[in-house]
Amino acid sequence: MSVTTALGFRAAGVTAGLKKSGNPDMALVVNDGPDFHAAAVFTSNRVAAAPIHWSRQVLSDGRVDAVVLNSGGANACTGPEGFQNTHATAEKVAEVLGLSATDIAVCSTGLIGEQLPMDKILPGVEAAAAALTADGGAAAATAIMTTDTVSKEALWTSPNDAEGLSYSIGGMAKGAGMLAPGLATMLVVITTDAGIDPDALDAALHDAVRVTFNRADSDGCMSTNDTVLLLASGASNAVPNMDEFTKGLTQVCATLARALIGDAEGASHDIAITTKNADSERDAEIVSREVARSNLFKAAIFGNDPNWGRVLSAVGTTDAVFDPDKINVSINGVQICRNGCIGDSRDLVDLTPREVTVEIDLNAGLAEATIWTNDLTHAYVEENSAYSS
Amino acid sequence: MSVTTALGFRAAGVTAGLKKSGNPDMALVVNDGPDFHAAAVFTSNRVAAAPIHWSRQVLSDGRVDAVVLNSGGANACTGPEGFQNTHATAEKVAEVLGLSATDIAVCSTGLIGEQLPMDKILPGVEAAAAALTADGGAAAATAIMTTDTVSKEALWTSPNDAEGLSYSIGGMAKGAGMLAPGLATMLVVITTDAGIDPDALDAALHDAVRVTFNRADSDGCMSTNDTVLLLASGASNAVPNMDEFTKGLTQVCATLARALIGDAEGASHDIAITTKNADSERDAEIVSREVARSNLFKAAIFGNDPNWGRVLSAVGTTDAVFDPDKINVSINGVQICRNGCIGDSRDLVDLTPREVTVEIDLNAGLAEATIWTNDLTHAYVEENSAYSS
């Protein structure tokens, strides 16, 4: 269940020496074809890292032959030298694999504002290329981890078509903080052996990301390096129905997005905030997101306190269509707020399980959206203060 | 230095029994005239508490004779019964003081989603009325505290005018969490003995609030109960120059706003984030506010870590006019980011003092704005989880 499940892909994860811990920190994923189609979604942060600028150019013709990823340094806010380092990394991959640098995507993650140690990156590329195997997906998934406590992989396989052909969609992801809208501090590589042209890949990827990664909001902070790459080799000979493909891709993205939230820095609760009966999907999404970003609400959930006033006060700051006197809120199935007023007893709410569901009924329409987030904990503060850096 | 410094005002603070702690929890401020002019700014939260709905009506004719304030319960999300309770409180004040209920403003603060114990509120009003004195300002400031650790007061006195007359502006505030834009979980009452009509009062108050309370952003959460009330008695016989009055009022508001930030829940650093050389004041404000709302940045400051990448990544999520390669960032005077890239060494930044200044130079214009915020600490999480409720 990884980026090497789909036919036509090899991968590797090695230790280049970028991390003080000595853990693996460089991954390589190679598409051996016959197709080299690709689509991507990048961070919308206007302070974008050097690898984002580079990879946007690489993706412009819809072709990617390989992706090189490093943890241990974001290569963001590093100026012309940082961009030259990304370029040199791609050139090195091209050289050792006999490819063109303009078909090599680059991803980086780690601290912003430090130059990458190229004396370690370039030998790391050679080591990764030498380690490429058709079952290297798990090693690659491990090498891209930063503060992640577990590696994240997902797989979906299509049913056989009329000709007995099927295809797979497999992915890996990293990210544990700075998880917010328009992606997160996350790198995601998804591969498929279906035969799909770049335009259709792009449409499917945007559809899937919109309702998965873009609805995971751990801490409201958007990274400079977010990348979701989708590579298609066509090696299965299956040409998919695009509705089916998009559904499978969305499932893979949702699994990875949930895994990111489930491993978010210091979290003790995973919270699904669903706004239903909204006037529009946009309204449902902004209401859920506003609650997901309330530190007061998130701290209350950490303390197992069903403080629904903090839900209502967050909802009230949005411009969504609603009547304050017609809002219902349930936490873990108990309707503690009814018609904008006191509902069932807070004491009935059991917040000891890790999974928490918050349901906000706006009574204003038919649309619905869910945002996944976490609680705000001592451990989040600890991990993100200097004690951990 | 309080709401009773200006001539024409009496105040009191008493214990009605709303707080389990037994601390004072009910305040009353009375204007004895000769003018009864008033202006107010209320929360823009669409889930507004019952006293907000009531007081908006009271203020509609620009006249307020008295303000009654309770801590120990927000009377928000309490439905028709909550509104009736606010009304009954105003009626009680009117009865004991011989006034009209429609000239009595009401403010409440505390937990959302619980009905007020009227069997304690109404006797509390009687006790407060009996305790009214011309030096009761400090007692009133104490009675409106919730998680505040100190009461907050401020005073400004005008120079003598050509006729030897001067006037005072004195205020009190409460608020320690849920401090965000469009006010905070805060109640503020400001009094003056200047002679000013309600329209001019309103204009001055909005000018002052815009650059003070609305730029204090402790945790991005906006309350259902925020109120800033300004009462003018005219008792000094001074008729002020409005530029001078607005300047004095802004100073009082700024002092109170800084006091709120200085006492914010669990904070260990007070952070002033100034964005300068912006294309517009709006751009400067949103850039500073976005940084002020980054949990990652706030946690880094808690850990004395000058992690400027978290400043840049927050700036990058805004739509302000800037070129990422022309941004400079200084923390406590050290320019650690120059032209969007690595500047002076992080090691030069001393973050041990409580006061922290962050200066973001967008190099895009001439406008400037400062947002005041705090760091994100273990104590904030602790105070806002169930452990404290």
Short mmCIF file of C-alpha atoms in Angstrom, two decimals, chain A:
data_model
loop_
_atom_site.label_atom_id
_atom_site.label_comp_id
_atom_site.label_asym_id
_atom_site.label_seq_id
_atom_site.Cartn_x
_atom_site.Cartn_y
_atom_site.Cartn_z
CA MET A 1 0.00 0.00 0.00
CA SER A 2 2.38 2.69 -1.17
CA VAL A 3 3.74 4.67 -4.10
CA THR A 4 5.25 1.48 -5.50
CA THR A 5 2.04 -0.55 -5.54
CA ALA A 6 1.02 0.84 -8.92
CA LEU A 7 2.98 -0.76 -11.77
CA GLY A 8 5.76 1.29 -13.34
CA PHE A 9 7.19 2.90 -10.21
CA ARG A 10 10.34 2.44 -8.14
CA ALA A 11 11.20 4.26 -4.94
CA ALA A 12 13.84 4.54 -2.23
CA GLY A 13 14.40 6.19 1.14
CA VAL A 14 17.92 6.76 2.45
CA THR A 15 19.89 8.73 5.02
CA ALA A 16 21.71 11.69 3.52
CA GLY A 17 22.68 13.09 6.90
CA LEU A 18 20.40 16.16 6.92
CA LYS A 19 18.77 15.25 10.23
CA LYS A 20 20.74 15.36 13.47
CA SER A 21 18.87 12.22 14.50
CA GLY A 22 20.46 10.16 11.74
CA ASN A 23 17.02 9.06 10.56
CA PRO A 24 16.30 8.63 6.82
CA ASP A 25 15.85 12.03 5.18
CA MET A 26 15.88 11.62 1.41
CA ALA A 27 13.35 9.88 -0.82
CA LEU A 28 13.19 9.28 -4.54
CA VAL A 29 10.19 8.12 -6.58
CA VAL A 30 10.74 7.27 -10.25
CA ASN A 31 8.16 6.67 -12.95
CA ASP A 32 9.36 4.09 -15.50
CA GLY A 33 6.39 4.67 -17.81
CA PRO A 34 5.19 4.01 -20.44
CA ASP A 35 3.31 7.27 -19.61
CA PHE A 36 4.93 10.10 -17.64
CA HIS A 37 1.78 12.08 -16.93
CA ALA A 38 1.55 14.22 -13.85
CA ALA A 39 -0.58 16.77 -12.02
CA ALA A 40 0.09 18.73 -8.85
CA VAL A 41 -1.40 21.09 -6.31
CA PHE A 42 0.99 23.47 -4.58
CA THR A 43 0.68 25.73 -1.56
CA SER A 44 -1.14 29.00 -2.17
CA ASN A 45 1.22 30.68 0.29
CA ARG A 46 2.78 33.66 -1.47
CA VAL A 47 6.00 33.07 0.41
CA ALA A 48 6.72 29.87 -1.47
CA ALA A 49 9.85 27.78 -1.03
CA ALA A 50 12.46 27.34 -3.77
CA PRO A 51 11.32 23.77 -4.60
CA ILE A 52 7.78 25.08 -5.14
CA HIS A 53 8.99 27.59 -7.71
CA TRP A 54 11.05 24.89 -9.41
CA SER A 55 8.37 22.18 -9.40
CA ARG A 56 5.68 24.53 -10.71
CA GLN A 57 7.86 24.97 -13.79
CA VAL A 58 8.47 21.23 -14.09
CA LEU A 59 4.73 20.52 -13.96
CA SER A 60 3.86 23.10 -16.60
CA ASP A 61 4.06 20.53 -19.42
CA GLY A 62 2.28 17.79 -17.42
CA ARG A 63 5.33 15.52 -17.43
CA VAL A 64 7.26 14.26 -14.39
CA ASP A 65 9.78 11.40 -14.58
CA ALA A 66 10.92 11.45 -10.97
CA VAL A 67 10.41 13.22 -7.65
CA VAL A 68 13.17 13.79 -5.13
CA LEU A 69 12.13 14.73 -1.60
CA ASN A 70 14.17 15.75 1.42
CA SER A 71 13.24 16.28 5.04
CA GLY A 72 15.54 18.17 7.40
CA GLY A 73 15.28 21.54 5.64
CA ALA A 74 12.50 23.46 3.86
CA ASN A 75 14.73 25.50 1.52
CA ALA A 76 12.24 28.38 1.99
CA CYS A 77 13.24 32.05 2.31
CA THR A 78 16.67 31.13 0.99
CA GLY A 79 16.87 33.49 -1.97
CA PRO A 80 18.72 32.84 -5.26
CA GLU A 81 21.13 30.44 -3.55
CA GLY A 82 18.19 28.33 -2.41
CA PHE A 83 16.77 28.15 -5.91
CA GLN A 84 20.18 27.21 -7.31
CA ASN A 85 20.35 24.41 -4.74
CA THR A 86 16.98 23.04 -5.86
CA HIS A 87 18.10 23.25 -9.48
CA ALA A 88 21.37 21.46 -8.68
CA THR A 89 19.44 18.71 -6.87
CA ALA A 90 17.25 18.15 -9.93
CA GLU A 91 20.29 18.17 -12.20
CA LYS A 92 21.94 15.54 -10.00
CA VAL A 93 18.85 13.28 -10.18
CA ALA A 94 18.76 13.75 -13.95
CA GLU A 95 22.42 12.88 -14.25
CA VAL A 96 22.33 9.67 -12.23
CA LEU A 97 19.08 8.44 -13.82
CA GLY A 98 19.79 9.56 -17.39
CA LEU A 99 16.80 11.93 -17.48
CA SER A 100 16.21 15.64 -18.11
CA ALA A 101 16.29 17.96 -15.07
CA THR A 102 13.17 19.72 -16.34
CA ASP A 103 11.22 16.50 -15.70
CA ILE A 104 12.37 16.15 -12.08
CA ALA A 105 10.10 17.54 -9.35
CA VAL A 106 11.71 18.55 -6.04
CA CYS A 107 10.08 18.70 -2.59
CA SER A 108 11.63 19.87 0.68
CA THR A 109 10.36 20.06 4.25
CA GLY A 110 11.87 21.21 7.53
CA LEU A 111 13.02 24.50 9.07
CA ILE A 112 12.46 27.70 7.06
CA GLY A 113 15.35 30.09 6.56
CA GLU A 114 18.39 27.83 6.41
CA GLN A 115 20.38 26.82 3.32
CA LEU A 116 20.44 23.11 2.53
CA PRO A 117 23.81 21.38 3.03
CA MET A 118 24.48 20.49 -0.62
CA ASP A 119 27.55 18.46 0.37
CA LYS A 120 25.07 16.01 1.88
CA ILE A 121 22.17 16.44 -0.58
CA LEU A 122 24.12 15.49 -3.73
CA PRO A 123 25.67 12.27 -2.35
CA GLY A 124 22.21 11.54 -0.90
CA VAL A 125 20.73 11.65 -4.39
CA GLU A 126 23.32 9.12 -5.58
CA ALA A 127 22.57 6.84 -2.63
CA ALA A 128 18.82 7.10 -3.22
CA ALA A 129 19.18 6.30 -6.91
CA ALA A 130 21.29 3.25 -6.07
CA ALA A 131 18.63 2.06 -3.62
CA LEU A 132 15.63 2.29 -5.99
CA THR A 133 13.43 -0.81 -5.95
CA ALA A 134 9.91 -1.77 -7.01
CA ASP A 135 8.99 -2.20 -3.34
CA GLY A 136 10.74 0.89 -1.96
CA GLY A 137 7.51 2.77 -1.21
CA ALA A 138 7.60 2.19 2.53
CA ALA A 139 11.22 3.34 2.78
CA ALA A 140 10.35 6.51 0.85
CA ALA A 141 7.38 7.19 3.14
CA THR A 142 9.66 6.93 6.16
CA ALA A 143 12.35 9.21 4.73
CA ILE A 144 9.98 12.18 4.31
CA MET A 145 8.88 12.23 7.98
CA THR A 146 9.67 15.27 10.13
CA THR A 147 7.81 15.46 13.45
CA ASP A 148 5.52 12.66 12.23
CA THR A 149 5.44 9.75 14.64
CA VAL A 150 4.33 7.24 11.97
CA SER A 151 4.66 7.10 8.20
CA LYS A 152 1.45 7.54 6.21
CA GLU A 153 0.45 5.43 3.21
CA ALA A 154 -2.81 4.65 1.45
CA LEU A 155 -3.99 2.42 -1.38
CA TRP A 156 -7.06 1.97 -3.53
CA THR A 157 -7.47 -0.61 -6.28
CA SER A 158 -10.16 -0.51 -8.94
CA PRO A 159 -12.46 -3.40 -9.75
CA ASN A 160 -11.68 -5.23 -13.02
CA ASP A 161 -13.08 -3.59 -16.12
CA ALA A 162 -14.77 -5.37 -19.05
CA GLU A 163 -11.37 -6.48 -20.34
CA GLY A 164 -10.26 -7.80 -16.97
CA LEU A 165 -7.91 -4.88 -16.34
CA SER A 166 -7.61 -2.98 -13.08
CA TYR A 167 -5.42 -0.20 -11.76
CA SER A 168 -4.15 1.04 -8.42
CA ILE A 169 -3.78 4.41 -6.74
CA GLY A 170 -1.20 4.49 -3.93
CA GLY A 171 0.10 7.38 -1.93
CA MET A 172 2.38 8.57 0.82
CA ALA A 173 2.20 11.71 2.93
CA LYS A 174 4.10 13.55 5.64
CA GLY A 175 2.94 16.36 7.88
CA ALA A 176 2.18 16.86 11.52
CA GLY A 177 1.95 20.60 12.11
CA MET A 178 1.25 23.74 10.11
CA LEU A 179 -1.75 21.83 8.75
CA ALA A 180 -4.18 24.27 7.25
CA PRO A 181 -6.21 25.33 4.32
CA GLY A 182 -4.87 25.21 0.87
CA LEU A 183 -2.83 22.30 2.13
CA ALA A 184 -0.55 21.93 5.10
CA THR A 185 3.11 21.43 5.86
CA MET A 186 2.72 18.33 3.98
CA LEU A 187 4.25 16.54 1.09
CA VAL A 188 2.16 13.97 -0.72
CA VAL A 189 3.10 11.75 -3.64
CA ILE A 190 0.43 9.60 -5.23
CA THR A 191 1.06 7.16 -8.07
CA THR A 192 -1.25 5.28 -10.38
CA ASP A 193 -0.74 2.82 -13.20
CA ALA A 194 -3.92 3.95 -14.94
CA GLY A 195 -3.64 5.56 -18.36
CA ILE A 196 -4.86 9.15 -17.95
CA ASP A 197 -3.80 12.31 -19.77
CA PRO A 198 -2.44 15.23 -17.73
CA ASP A 199 -5.54 17.43 -18.05
CA ALA A 200 -7.84 14.74 -16.72
CA LEU A 201 -5.33 13.94 -13.96
CA ASP A 202 -5.27 17.59 -12.99
CA ALA A 203 -9.06 17.85 -12.80
CA ALA A 204 -9.33 14.69 -10.72
CA LEU A 205 -6.58 15.83 -8.34
CA HIS A 206 -8.14 19.23 -7.74
CA ASP A 207 -11.53 17.64 -7.10
CA ALA A 208 -10.03 15.23 -4.59
CA VAL A 209 -7.81 17.75 -2.79
CA ARG A 210 -10.66 20.23 -2.37
CA VAL A 211 -12.66 17.91 -0.14
CA THR A 212 -9.78 16.14 1.64
CA PHE A 213 -6.43 17.86 2.24
CA ASN A 214 -8.02 21.30 2.02
CA ARG A 215 -10.44 20.31 4.79
CA ALA A 216 -7.79 19.16 7.23
CA ASP A 217 -6.96 22.11 9.44
CA SER A 218 -4.77 21.23 12.37
CA ASP A 219 -3.64 24.67 13.48
CA GLY A 220 -4.69 27.21 10.86
CA CYS A 221 -1.10 27.68 9.70
CA MET A 222 -0.27 27.29 6.00
CA SER A 223 3.14 26.12 4.92
CA THR A 224 5.53 27.47 2.31
CA ASN A 225 6.26 24.01 0.92
CA ASP A 226 3.00 22.07 0.51
CA THR A 227 2.91 19.81 -2.50
CA VAL A 228 0.57 17.07 -3.67
CA LEU A 229 1.93 15.26 -6.71
CA LEU A 230 0.03 12.67 -8.76
CA LEU A 231 2.01 10.58 -11.23
CA ALA A 232 0.44 8.21 -13.79
CA SER A 233 2.50 5.53 -15.53
CA GLY A 234 -0.21 3.83 -17.62
CA ALA A 235 1.59 0.55 -16.90
CA SER A 236 -1.62 -1.33 -16.03
CA ASN A 237 -2.99 -0.76 -19.56
CA ALA A 238 -6.29 0.14 -17.86
CA VAL A 239 -7.99 3.31 -19.07
CA PRO A 240 -10.29 4.29 -16.25
CA ASN A 241 -13.73 5.79 -16.08
CA MET A 242 -12.84 9.20 -14.64
CA ASP A 243 -15.71 9.27 -12.14
CA GLU A 244 -14.48 6.00 -10.73
CA PHE A 245 -10.88 7.19 -10.74
CA THR A 246 -11.75 10.43 -8.98
CA LYS A 247 -13.68 8.51 -6.36
CA GLY A 248 -10.74 6.20 -5.72
CA LEU A 249 -8.31 9.11 -5.67
CA THR A 250 -10.52 10.98 -3.22
CA GLN A 251 -10.54 7.93 -0.97
CA VAL A 252 -6.73 7.73 -1.01
CA CYS A 253 -6.47 11.48 -0.29
CA ALA A 254 -9.04 11.23 2.51
CA THR A 255 -7.17 8.36 4.12
CA LEU A 256 -3.92 10.30 4.01
CA ALA A 257 -5.56 13.51 5.25
CA ARG A 258 -7.10 11.68 8.19
CA ALA A 259 -3.72 10.10 8.93
CA LEU A 260 -2.14 13.58 9.01
CA ILE A 261 -4.75 14.82 11.47
CA GLY A 262 -4.46 11.63 13.51
CA ASP A 263 -0.73 12.27 13.93
CA ALA A 264 -0.89 16.05 14.39
CA GLU A 265 1.59 17.51 16.82
CA GLY A 266 0.63 16.86 20.39
CA ALA A 267 -3.03 16.13 19.67
CA SER A 268 -5.09 14.09 22.10
CA HIS A 269 -8.41 14.32 20.22
CA ASP A 270 -9.24 14.07 16.51
CA ILE A 271 -12.23 16.31 15.87
CA ALA A 272 -14.59 16.12 12.89
CA ILE A 273 -16.64 19.32 12.67
CA THR A 274 -19.61 18.96 10.34
CA THR A 275 -21.84 21.87 9.43
CA LYS A 276 -25.09 20.71 7.89
CA ASN A 277 -28.22 22.30 6.46
CA ALA A 278 -26.16 25.28 5.32
CA ASP A 279 -27.20 27.62 2.55
CA SER A 280 -24.14 26.62 0.50
CA GLU A 281 -21.16 24.30 0.69
CA ARG A 282 -19.00 27.40 1.07
CA ASP A 283 -21.01 28.46 4.12
CA ALA A 284 -20.76 24.98 5.62
CA GLU A 285 -17.00 24.95 5.09
CA ILE A 286 -16.30 28.40 6.58
CA VAL A 287 -18.45 27.71 9.63
CA SER A 288 -16.70 24.40 10.32
CA ARG A 289 -13.30 25.98 9.68
CA GLU A 290 -13.96 28.92 12.00
CA VAL A 291 -14.78 26.53 14.84
CA ALA A 292 -11.73 24.42 13.96
CA ARG A 293 -9.58 27.53 14.40
CA SER A 294 -10.92 28.60 17.80
CA ASN A 295 -8.15 28.07 20.31
CA LEU A 296 -10.72 28.37 23.09
CA PHE A 297 -12.83 25.57 21.61
CA LYS A 298 -9.77 23.41 20.97
CA ALA A 299 -8.46 23.89 24.51
CA ALA A 300 -11.89 23.00 25.92
CA ILE A 301 -11.92 19.71 23.98
CA PHE A 302 -8.43 18.95 25.32
CA GLY A 303 -9.96 19.29 28.78
CA ASN A 304 -12.95 17.07 27.84
CA ASP A 305 -15.19 20.10 28.37
CA PRO A 306 -18.21 20.27 25.99
CA ASN A 307 -18.14 24.09 26.08
CA TRP A 308 -20.63 24.72 23.27
CA GLY A 309 -20.65 28.47 23.88
CA ARG A 310 -17.24 28.52 22.23
CA VAL A 311 -18.76 26.82 19.16
CA LEU A 312 -21.56 29.39 18.93
CA SER A 313 -19.25 32.35 19.46
CA ALA A 314 -17.05 31.10 16.60
CA VAL A 315 -20.03 30.52 14.29
CA GLY A 316 -21.18 34.07 15.05
CA THR A 317 -18.04 35.60 13.59
CA THR A 318 -18.75 34.20 10.08
CA ASP A 319 -20.87 35.71 7.34
CA ALA A 320 -22.68 32.44 6.65
CA VAL A 321 -26.45 32.51 6.25
CA PHE A 322 -28.11 31.60 9.58
CA ASP A 323 -30.51 32.78 12.23
CA PRO A 324 -28.77 32.64 15.64
CA ASP A 325 -32.01 31.39 17.18
CA LYS A 326 -32.21 28.37 14.86
CA ILE A 327 -28.76 26.84 15.34
CA ASN A 328 -28.45 23.38 16.90
CA VAL A 329 -25.13 21.93 18.07
CA SER A 330 -24.42 18.33 19.01
CA ILE A 331 -21.16 17.07 20.48
CA ASN A 332 -20.64 13.32 20.33
CA GLY A 333 -24.33 12.87 19.59
CA VAL A 334 -25.73 14.96 22.46
CA GLN A 335 -27.66 18.06 21.34
CA ILE A 336 -26.32 20.46 23.94
CA CYS A 337 -27.53 23.55 22.05
CA ARG A 338 -31.04 23.72 20.62
CA ASN A 339 -32.39 26.75 18.72
CA GLY A 340 -29.37 28.80 19.73
CA CYS A 341 -30.14 28.19 23.39
CA ILE A 342 -29.51 25.69 26.14
CA GLY A 343 -30.28 22.10 25.07
CA ASP A 344 -29.54 18.75 26.72
CA SER A 345 -27.24 18.69 29.74
CA ARG A 346 -23.49 19.10 29.18
CA ASP A 347 -23.03 16.25 31.63
CA LEU A 348 -24.37 13.77 29.06
CA VAL A 349 -21.40 14.38 26.72
CA ASP A 350 -18.58 11.85 26.98
CA LEU A 351 -15.37 13.37 25.62
CA THR A 352 -12.99 10.69 26.81
CA PRO A 353 -12.67 8.94 23.41
CA ARG A 354 -10.02 10.30 21.05
CA GLU A 355 -12.58 10.74 18.24
CA VAL A 356 -14.89 13.73 18.68
CA THR A 357 -17.76 14.71 16.40
CA VAL A 358 -19.25 18.18 16.42
CA GLU A 359 -22.39 18.71 14.36
CA ILE A 360 -23.63 22.23 13.69
CA ASP A 361 -27.10 22.44 12.14
CA LEU A 362 -27.64 25.90 10.64
CA ASN A 363 -31.21 25.20 9.49
CA ALA A 364 -30.56 27.42 6.49
CA GLY A 365 -30.36 25.06 3.54
CA LEU A 366 -29.16 21.66 2.39
CA ALA A 367 -25.38 21.89 2.06
CA GLU A 368 -22.83 20.17 4.27
CA ALA A 369 -19.06 20.11 4.84
CA THR A 370 -16.71 18.56 7.36
CA ILE A 371 -13.38 19.99 8.59
CA TRP A 372 -11.00 17.71 10.47
CA THR A 373 -8.93 19.21 13.24
CA ASN A 374 -7.34 18.49 16.62
CA ASP A 375 -7.46 19.77 20.13
CA LEU A 376 -5.00 22.34 21.49
CA THR A 377 -2.80 20.65 24.03
CA HIS A 378 0.19 21.22 26.25
CA ALA A 379 2.11 18.93 23.92
CA TYR A 380 1.35 21.14 20.89
CA VAL A 381 2.75 24.15 22.72
CA GLU A 382 5.73 22.11 23.83
CA GLU A 383 6.54 20.74 20.38
CA ASN A 384 6.28 24.15 18.79
CA SER A 385 8.24 26.12 21.33
CA ALA A 386 12.02 26.19 21.37
CA TYR A 387 12.19 23.12 23.58
CA SER A 388 11.83 20.97 20.49
CA SER A 389 13.91 22.90 17.99
#
